[in-house]
Short mmCIF file of C-alpha atoms in Angstrom, two decimals:
data_model
loop_
_atom_site.label_atom_id
_atom_site.label_comp_id
_atom_site.label_asym_id
_atom_site.label_seq_id
_atom_site.Cartn_x
_atom_site.Cartn_y
_atom_site.Cartn_z
CA UNK L 1 8.12 1.51 -59.78
CA UNK L 2 9.31 0.48 -56.10
CA UNK L 3 6.22 2.58 -54.59
CA UNK L 4 3.58 1.90 -56.66
CA UNK L 5 0.84 -0.64 -55.99
CA UNK L 6 0.12 -3.08 -57.45
CA UNK L 7 -1.47 -3.27 -61.19
CA UNK L 8 -4.46 -5.88 -59.62
CA UNK L 9 -5.10 -4.52 -56.42
CA UNK L 10 -8.39 -3.05 -56.53
CA UNK L 11 -9.70 0.34 -54.62
CA UNK L 12 -10.87 -0.37 -51.28
CA UNK L 13 -12.89 2.73 -50.05
CA UNK L 14 -12.98 4.33 -52.96
CA UNK L 15 -9.36 4.85 -52.90
CA UNK L 16 -5.47 3.45 -53.18
CA UNK L 17 -4.69 0.63 -50.74
CA UNK L 18 -1.75 2.87 -49.61
CA UNK L 19 -3.73 6.06 -49.40
CA UNK L 20 -4.34 4.48 -46.13
CA UNK L 21 -1.79 5.23 -45.19
CA UNK L 22 -0.95 9.02 -44.43
CA UNK L 23 1.53 10.88 -46.80
CA UNK L 24 3.81 11.92 -43.83
CA UNK L 25 4.17 8.63 -43.00
CA UNK L 26 4.32 7.15 -46.08
CA UNK L 27 6.91 9.48 -47.29
CA UNK L 28 8.74 8.34 -44.24
CA UNK L 29 8.82 4.95 -44.91
CA UNK L 30 9.54 5.36 -48.55
CA UNK L 31 12.71 6.86 -47.12
CA UNK L 32 13.58 4.16 -44.72
CA UNK L 33 16.69 1.66 -45.05
CA UNK L 34 14.20 -1.53 -44.20
CA UNK L 35 12.16 -0.45 -46.90
CA UNK L 36 14.79 -0.16 -49.55
CA UNK L 37 16.05 -3.43 -48.47
CA UNK L 38 14.17 -5.93 -47.43
CA UNK L 39 10.20 -5.32 -48.40
CA UNK L 40 11.85 -4.69 -51.98
CA UNK L 41 10.73 -7.49 -54.55
CA UNK L 42 8.09 -9.39 -51.51
CA UNK L 43 4.88 -11.20 -52.22
CA UNK L 44 2.44 -12.73 -50.23
CA UNK L 45 4.70 -16.01 -49.87
CA UNK L 46 8.22 -13.99 -48.60
CA UNK L 47 5.81 -11.77 -47.23
CA UNK L 48 5.45 -14.27 -44.16
CA UNK L 49 9.23 -15.18 -43.15
CA UNK L 50 9.43 -10.83 -43.00
CA UNK L 51 6.65 -11.20 -40.69
CA UNK L 52 8.17 -14.13 -38.63
CA UNK L 53 10.85 -12.48 -37.90
CA UNK L 54 8.90 -9.17 -36.35
CA UNK L 55 9.87 -8.98 -32.38
CA UNK L 56 8.08 -5.61 -31.53
CA UNK L 57 5.66 -3.56 -32.96
CA UNK L 58 4.71 0.44 -33.39
CA UNK L 59 4.46 3.23 -35.67
CA UNK L 60 6.91 6.14 -35.99
CA UNK L 61 9.29 6.34 -32.92
CA UNK L 62 12.17 9.50 -32.29
CA UNK L 63 12.94 13.42 -33.09
CA UNK L 64 12.79 12.27 -37.28
CA UNK L 65 9.55 9.90 -36.87
CA UNK L 66 11.80 7.16 -38.44
CA UNK L 67 8.85 3.69 -39.35
CA UNK L 68 9.31 0.73 -37.07
CA UNK L 69 9.40 -2.88 -38.84
CA UNK L 70 5.91 -3.27 -38.71
CA UNK L 71 4.64 0.33 -40.15
CA UNK L 72 6.87 -1.27 -43.46
CA UNK L 73 5.33 -4.20 -43.67
CA UNK L 74 2.30 -3.36 -42.78
CA UNK L 75 2.30 -0.41 -46.22
CA UNK L 76 3.35 -3.29 -48.35
CA UNK L 77 0.88 -6.04 -47.67
CA UNK L 78 -1.26 -2.88 -48.67
CA UNK L 79 0.91 -2.77 -52.07
CA UNK L 80 0.58 -5.89 -53.07
CA UNK L 81 -2.77 -6.91 -51.93
CA UNK L 82 -2.98 -10.97 -50.54
CA UNK L 83 -5.06 -12.91 -50.84
CA UNK L 84 -8.12 -13.24 -48.10
CA UNK L 85 -7.05 -16.42 -46.91
CA UNK L 86 -4.15 -15.13 -46.44
CA UNK L 87 -4.45 -12.86 -43.92
CA UNK L 88 -7.10 -15.06 -42.04
CA UNK L 89 -4.29 -17.86 -42.16
CA UNK L 90 -1.97 -14.84 -40.11
CA UNK L 91 -4.41 -14.24 -37.62
CA UNK L 92 -5.39 -18.34 -36.79
CA UNK L 93 -1.40 -18.48 -36.81
CA UNK L 94 -0.56 -19.44 -33.19
CA UNK L 95 2.71 -19.86 -33.25
CA UNK L 96 3.85 -16.31 -33.44
CA UNK L 97 2.32 -13.76 -32.17
CA UNK L 98 4.16 -10.95 -34.35
CA UNK L 99 1.89 -12.39 -37.09
CA UNK L 100 -1.09 -12.52 -35.54
CA UNK L 101 -1.04 -9.17 -35.18
CA UNK L 102 0.12 -7.82 -38.22
CA UNK L 103 -2.59 -9.86 -39.78
CA UNK L 104 -5.29 -8.20 -37.80
CA UNK L 105 -4.21 -4.77 -38.14
CA UNK L 106 -4.82 -5.18 -42.00
CA UNK L 107 -8.09 -6.82 -41.88
CA UNK L 108 -9.15 -3.51 -39.45
CA UNK L 109 -7.53 -1.35 -42.55
CA UNK L 110 -8.89 -3.66 -45.29
CA UNK L 111 -12.26 -5.26 -44.32
CA UNK L 112 -15.57 -5.46 -43.86
CA UNK L 113 -17.23 -4.69 -40.87
CA UNK L 114 -18.53 -7.72 -40.22
CA UNK L 115 -15.46 -9.60 -40.90
CA UNK L 116 -13.46 -7.11 -38.38
CA UNK L 117 -16.12 -8.33 -36.10
CA UNK L 118 -15.48 -11.77 -37.26
CA UNK L 119 -11.83 -12.21 -36.98
CA UNK L 120 -10.32 -10.09 -34.53
CA UNK L 121 -12.97 -10.94 -31.62
CA UNK L 122 -11.53 -14.36 -30.71
CA UNK L 123 -8.15 -12.82 -30.02
CA UNK L 124 -9.60 -11.28 -27.08
CA UNK L 125 -8.67 -14.41 -25.55
CA UNK L 126 -4.91 -14.19 -26.78
CA UNK L 127 -2.57 -12.63 -24.06
CA UNK L 128 0.76 -13.27 -24.86
CA UNK L 129 3.11 -10.36 -23.60
CA UNK L 130 4.39 -8.28 -26.62
CA UNK L 131 6.81 -5.50 -27.32
CA UNK L 132 5.38 -2.10 -28.33
CA UNK L 133 7.83 1.03 -29.36
CA UNK L 134 6.81 3.95 -27.89
CA UNK L 135 6.86 7.45 -29.95
CA UNK L 136 10.30 8.35 -27.50
CA UNK L 137 12.10 5.42 -29.14
CA UNK L 138 11.43 3.52 -25.40
CA UNK L 139 10.10 0.14 -25.48
CA UNK L 140 6.73 -0.94 -23.22
CA UNK L 141 5.39 -3.96 -22.43
CA UNK L 142 1.56 -4.41 -23.80
CA UNK L 143 -0.33 -7.88 -24.98
CA UNK L 144 -2.25 -8.95 -27.56
CA UNK L 145 -5.71 -8.55 -26.05
CA UNK L 146 -4.84 -4.46 -25.65
CA UNK L 147 -3.59 -4.39 -29.45
CA UNK L 148 -6.81 -5.95 -30.63
CA UNK L 149 -9.11 -3.32 -28.26
CA UNK L 150 -7.13 -0.85 -29.51
CA UNK L 151 -8.48 -1.70 -32.98
CA UNK L 152 -11.74 -1.92 -31.99
CA UNK L 153 -12.38 0.71 -29.81
CA UNK L 154 -10.03 2.97 -31.41
CA UNK L 155 -9.41 6.15 -34.04
CA UNK L 156 -5.68 5.63 -34.06
CA UNK L 157 -3.16 3.04 -33.74
CA UNK L 158 0.69 3.17 -34.95
CA UNK L 159 0.22 6.56 -36.36
CA UNK L 160 -2.16 5.09 -38.47
CA UNK L 161 -6.38 6.59 -39.39
CA UNK L 162 -8.34 2.93 -38.74
CA UNK L 163 -11.40 3.57 -40.45
CA UNK L 164 -14.91 3.72 -39.46
CA UNK L 165 -17.07 0.15 -38.37
CA UNK L 166 -20.24 0.30 -37.43
CA UNK L 167 -21.73 -1.06 -34.00
CA UNK L 168 -22.00 -4.32 -32.87
CA UNK L 169 -25.11 -3.33 -31.29
CA UNK L 170 -26.16 -1.42 -34.92
CA UNK L 171 -25.48 -4.95 -36.68
CA UNK L 172 -27.26 -7.36 -34.10
CA UNK L 173 -30.06 -5.65 -33.86
CA UNK L 174 -29.92 -5.70 -37.93
CA UNK L 175 -29.51 -9.56 -37.48
CA UNK L 176 -26.25 -9.12 -39.70
CA UNK L 177 -23.91 -10.00 -37.19
CA UNK L 178 -25.12 -12.41 -34.51
CA UNK L 179 -24.95 -11.85 -30.89
CA UNK L 180 -21.10 -12.23 -29.41
CA UNK L 181 -20.81 -15.67 -27.41
CA UNK L 182 -17.99 -15.84 -24.80
CA UNK L 183 -15.26 -18.19 -24.31
CA UNK L 184 -16.32 -19.32 -21.18
CA UNK L 185 -20.27 -19.74 -21.60
CA UNK L 186 -19.37 -23.51 -21.50
CA UNK L 187 -17.89 -23.22 -18.25
CA UNK L 188 -20.36 -21.28 -16.72
CA UNK L 189 -23.07 -23.87 -18.73
CA UNK L 190 -20.91 -26.70 -16.81
CA UNK L 191 -20.67 -25.05 -13.20
CA UNK L 192 -24.69 -23.86 -13.74
CA UNK L 193 -25.04 -27.40 -13.72
CA UNK L 194 -23.30 -29.01 -11.12
CA UNK L 195 -25.15 -26.72 -8.37
CA UNK L 196 -28.49 -27.96 -10.04
CA UNK L 197 -27.26 -31.43 -9.37
CA UNK L 198 -25.89 -30.18 -5.95
CA UNK L 199 -29.26 -28.88 -5.21
CA UNK L 200 -31.27 -31.82 -6.71
CA UNK L 201 -29.08 -34.09 -4.47
CA UNK L 202 -29.87 -32.20 -1.51
CA UNK L 203 -33.46 -32.12 -1.76
CA UNK L 204 -33.47 -36.03 -1.71
CA UNK L 205 -31.16 -36.37 0.97
CA UNK L 206 -34.20 -34.35 2.71
CA UNK L 207 -36.77 -36.38 1.71
CA UNK L 208 -34.91 -39.47 2.54
CA UNK L 209 -34.20 -37.47 6.15
CA UNK L 210 -38.01 -37.48 6.89
CA UNK L 211 -38.06 -40.81 5.65
CA UNK L 212 -36.00 -42.38 8.53
CA UNK L 213 -38.03 -39.33 10.79
CA UNK L 214 -41.17 -41.37 9.74
CA UNK L 215 -39.62 -44.84 9.91
CA UNK L 216 -37.47 -44.50 13.44
CA UNK L 217 -34.13 -42.66 13.94
CA UNK L 218 -31.04 -43.48 15.59
CA UNK L 219 -31.23 -41.75 19.29
CA UNK L 220 -27.74 -41.00 18.91
CA UNK L 221 -29.11 -38.60 15.64
CA UNK L 222 -32.09 -37.37 17.39
CA UNK L 223 -29.98 -36.28 20.85
CA UNK L 224 -27.51 -35.22 18.61
CA UNK L 225 -30.62 -33.02 16.76
CA UNK L 226 -31.78 -32.12 19.89
CA UNK L 227 -28.64 -30.83 21.62
CA UNK L 228 -28.52 -28.68 18.47
CA UNK L 229 -31.83 -27.37 18.09
CA UNK L 230 -31.52 -26.06 22.51
CA UNK L 231 -27.82 -24.59 20.97
CA UNK L 232 -29.68 -22.65 18.72
CA UNK L 233 -32.64 -21.30 21.24
CA UNK L 234 -29.86 -20.41 23.86
CA UNK L 235 -28.57 -18.06 21.16
CA UNK L 236 -31.29 -16.60 19.58
CA UNK L 237 -32.67 -16.27 24.11
CA UNK L 238 -29.30 -14.25 24.24
CA UNK L 239 -29.01 -12.86 20.67
CA UNK L 240 -33.16 -11.95 22.24
CA UNK L 241 -31.93 -10.70 25.96
CA UNK L 242 -28.55 -8.24 24.64
CA UNK L 243 -30.90 -7.07 21.55
CA UNK L 244 -34.02 -6.33 24.69
CA UNK L 245 -31.03 -4.81 27.35
CA UNK L 246 -29.02 -2.85 23.96
CA UNK L 247 -32.38 -1.06 23.24
CA UNK L 248 -32.74 -0.42 27.29
CA UNK L 249 -28.85 1.16 27.30
CA UNK L 250 -30.24 3.37 24.11
CA UNK L 251 -33.68 4.47 25.90
CA UNK L 252 -31.63 5.51 29.19
CA UNK L 253 -29.36 6.98 27.16
CA UNK L 254 -31.79 9.26 25.15
CA UNK L 255 -34.28 9.46 28.61
CA UNK L 256 -31.34 10.81 30.38
CA UNK L 257 -30.74 13.13 27.01
CA UNK L 258 -33.41 14.97 27.36
CA UNK L 259 -33.10 15.30 30.73
CA UNK L 260 -30.27 16.93 30.86
CA UNK L 261 -31.71 18.84 28.13
CA UNK L 262 -34.93 20.58 30.03
CA UNK L 263 -32.99 21.19 33.01
CA UNK L 264 -30.10 23.14 30.97
CA UNK L 265 -34.03 25.51 28.82
CA UNK L 266 -35.51 25.81 32.33
CA UNK L 267 -31.90 27.00 34.24
CA UNK L 268 -31.20 29.34 31.45
CA UNK L 269 -35.07 30.57 32.11
CA UNK L 270 -34.43 31.02 35.39
CA UNK L 271 -31.63 33.11 34.54
CA UNK L 272 -33.84 35.08 32.42
CA UNK L 273 -36.74 35.61 35.33
CA UNK L 274 -34.54 36.34 37.35
CA UNK L 275 -32.54 39.36 35.85
CA UNK L 276 -35.66 40.30 34.36
CA UNK L 277 -37.24 40.71 38.32
CA UNK L 278 -34.02 42.21 39.05
CA UNK L 279 -34.52 44.97 36.45
CA UNK L 280 -37.74 45.50 37.89
CA UNK L 281 -36.96 46.25 40.90
CA UNK L 282 -34.16 48.65 40.44
CA UNK L 283 -36.76 50.70 38.24
CA UNK L 284 -38.97 50.50 41.28
CA UNK L 285 -36.64 51.44 43.36
CA UNK L 286 -35.42 54.10 41.39
CA UNK L 287 -39.23 55.24 40.97
CA UNK L 288 -39.77 54.74 44.39
CA UNK L 289 -36.62 57.06 45.21
CA UNK L 290 -37.72 59.50 42.38
CA UNK L 291 -41.60 60.19 44.07
CA UNK L 292 -39.50 60.79 47.69
CA UNK L 293 -37.56 63.20 46.66
CA UNK L 294 -40.21 65.22 44.49
CA UNK L 295 -42.82 64.60 47.81
CA UNK L 296 -40.39 65.89 49.67
CA UNK L 297 -40.01 68.93 47.34
CA UNK L 298 -42.73 69.75 47.29
CA UNK L 299 -43.52 69.24 51.26
CA UNK L 300 -40.78 71.70 51.58
CA UNK L 301 -43.26 74.07 49.52
CA UNK L 302 -46.39 73.13 50.69
CA UNK L 303 -45.53 73.96 54.89
CA UNK L 304 -44.15 77.74 55.05
CA UNK L 305 -44.91 77.84 58.29
CA UNK L 306 -42.85 74.92 58.90
CA UNK L 307 -39.54 76.86 57.10
CA UNK L 308 -40.47 78.81 59.27
CA UNK L 309 -40.52 77.63 62.06
CA UNK L 310 -37.28 75.62 60.88
CA UNK L 311 -35.42 79.24 59.96
CA UNK L 312 -36.11 80.79 63.79
CA UNK L 313 -35.40 77.81 65.74
CA UNK L 314 -31.44 78.17 63.44
CA UNK L 315 -31.28 82.01 64.46
CA UNK L 316 -31.98 81.42 68.04
CA UNK L 317 -29.33 79.14 67.91
CA UNK L 318 -26.73 81.21 66.62
CA UNK L 319 -27.07 83.70 69.21
CA UNK L 320 -25.92 87.16 66.40
CA UNK L 321 -23.88 89.74 67.67
CA UNK L 322 -24.76 93.31 67.63
CA UNK L 323 -21.70 94.56 66.59
CA UNK L 324 -21.93 92.18 62.67
CA UNK L 325 -25.90 93.51 62.40
CA UNK L 326 -24.10 96.93 63.34
CA UNK L 327 -21.53 96.39 60.15
CA UNK L 328 -23.87 95.25 57.86
CA UNK L 329 -26.24 98.21 58.37
CA UNK L 330 -23.05 100.45 57.16
CA UNK L 331 -22.04 98.19 54.60
CA UNK L 332 -25.39 99.20 52.68
CA UNK L 333 -25.79 102.31 53.30
CA UNK L 334 -22.31 102.80 51.50
CA UNK L 335 -23.97 100.92 49.05
CA UNK L 336 -27.10 103.03 48.69
CA UNK L 337 -24.97 106.21 49.15
CA UNK L 338 -22.09 105.31 46.50
CA UNK L 339 -25.59 104.38 43.89
CA UNK L 340 -26.90 107.49 44.00
CA UNK L 341 -23.04 109.20 43.73
CA UNK L 342 -22.74 107.52 40.37
CA UNK L 343 -26.46 107.87 39.30
CA UNK L 344 -25.54 112.53 40.10
CA UNK L 345 -22.38 111.36 37.69
CA UNK L 346 -23.72 110.17 35.04
CA UNK L 347 -25.97 112.72 34.72
CA UNK L 348 -29.04 110.70 34.19
CA UNK L 349 -30.91 112.74 36.43
CA UNK L 350 -31.18 116.23 34.62
CA UNK L 351 -34.06 117.79 34.91
CA UNK L 352 -34.27 118.63 31.40
CA UNK L 353 -34.97 115.06 29.81
CA UNK L 354 -33.42 115.10 26.35
CA UNK L 355 -29.91 116.32 28.38
CA UNK L 356 -30.43 113.08 30.87
CA UNK L 357 -31.31 111.19 27.08
CA UNK L 358 -28.02 112.04 25.78
CA UNK L 359 -26.19 111.55 29.05
CA UNK L 360 -27.64 108.06 29.38
CA UNK L 361 -26.17 106.53 25.67
CA UNK L 362 -23.22 108.25 26.73
CA UNK L 363 -22.57 107.14 29.36
CA UNK L 364 -23.85 103.20 28.14
CA UNK L 365 -20.62 103.99 25.51
CA UNK L 366 -18.29 105.38 27.65
CA UNK L 367 -17.98 108.93 26.99
CA UNK L 368 -18.47 112.33 29.82
CA UNK L 369 -21.63 113.43 30.80
CA UNK L 370 -24.06 116.52 29.38
CA UNK L 371 -23.80 119.68 31.75
#
């Protein structure tokens, strides 16, 4: 009975309001001690006292996914379904920031698109600090405007899936929602008015100075104005001179760079030409040497008389001895005799040509000749 929705409650988005919280999270809340002890029998009037006791926000935490009091009160509001005026009063409460966030969260779950943008966007200007319990059970620091931005832009918040809302520009294009007006717009308008008045004053002062100039001005003011004009003129002249020097310096640097580049190019070209000429000279010398050698050899062949005369001169210079010539002749005779003897021993000089042919074959085979 304690977990049932109020019979007078209306369905939200075509379903039971408590179904906006997922079943697993809802069962965790039903089993929690805070739900059983503190949320039992709460009404729309007594719910405010419990909301004022909140000191942090969050969904579920720890290994067992225990729910926080904040999400327990959200489920209780879905169960009893308070009036819209009460929820708006929660949102407009400036003294208790956790009560404001509780009302904004409930309106984000149950409100229409227009109500969500109308009542939650002004909370962007609330920069107060909030304590949030993370999933690991530790507290982290956040702010009210960050929570509101999460409600308007994210799909999940405090372990609850948020219903989809239409984009603001879609509602503006259909004329359902007015364009958003920033709180700082008045300050911007005041600043623009101040700037316009200052410009008007400056224009009026300029007109008065021209009138003073035409009607006559004090010599000290004219002297100061001439001095300022001269200083500006000298400054401009110095600036032009420095700029001209800088241009000349850049021009000289470019000229030196081009000269060095041309010098390198010419040096490389000269080196290539020198190496090419040296190779040509070597080839020419080789060809000349070959031609010289060829001519020398051909000259020896073409002039036999010259070679004979040279050989005669060599023979005359040698002055050979008769003993040496006799020894050579004797050796030649002995050689001829041995050749004749070998021929006779081979049997190749046999008068019978068949036997001579057979002896020749046997001699080539290393056999004795036939007689």
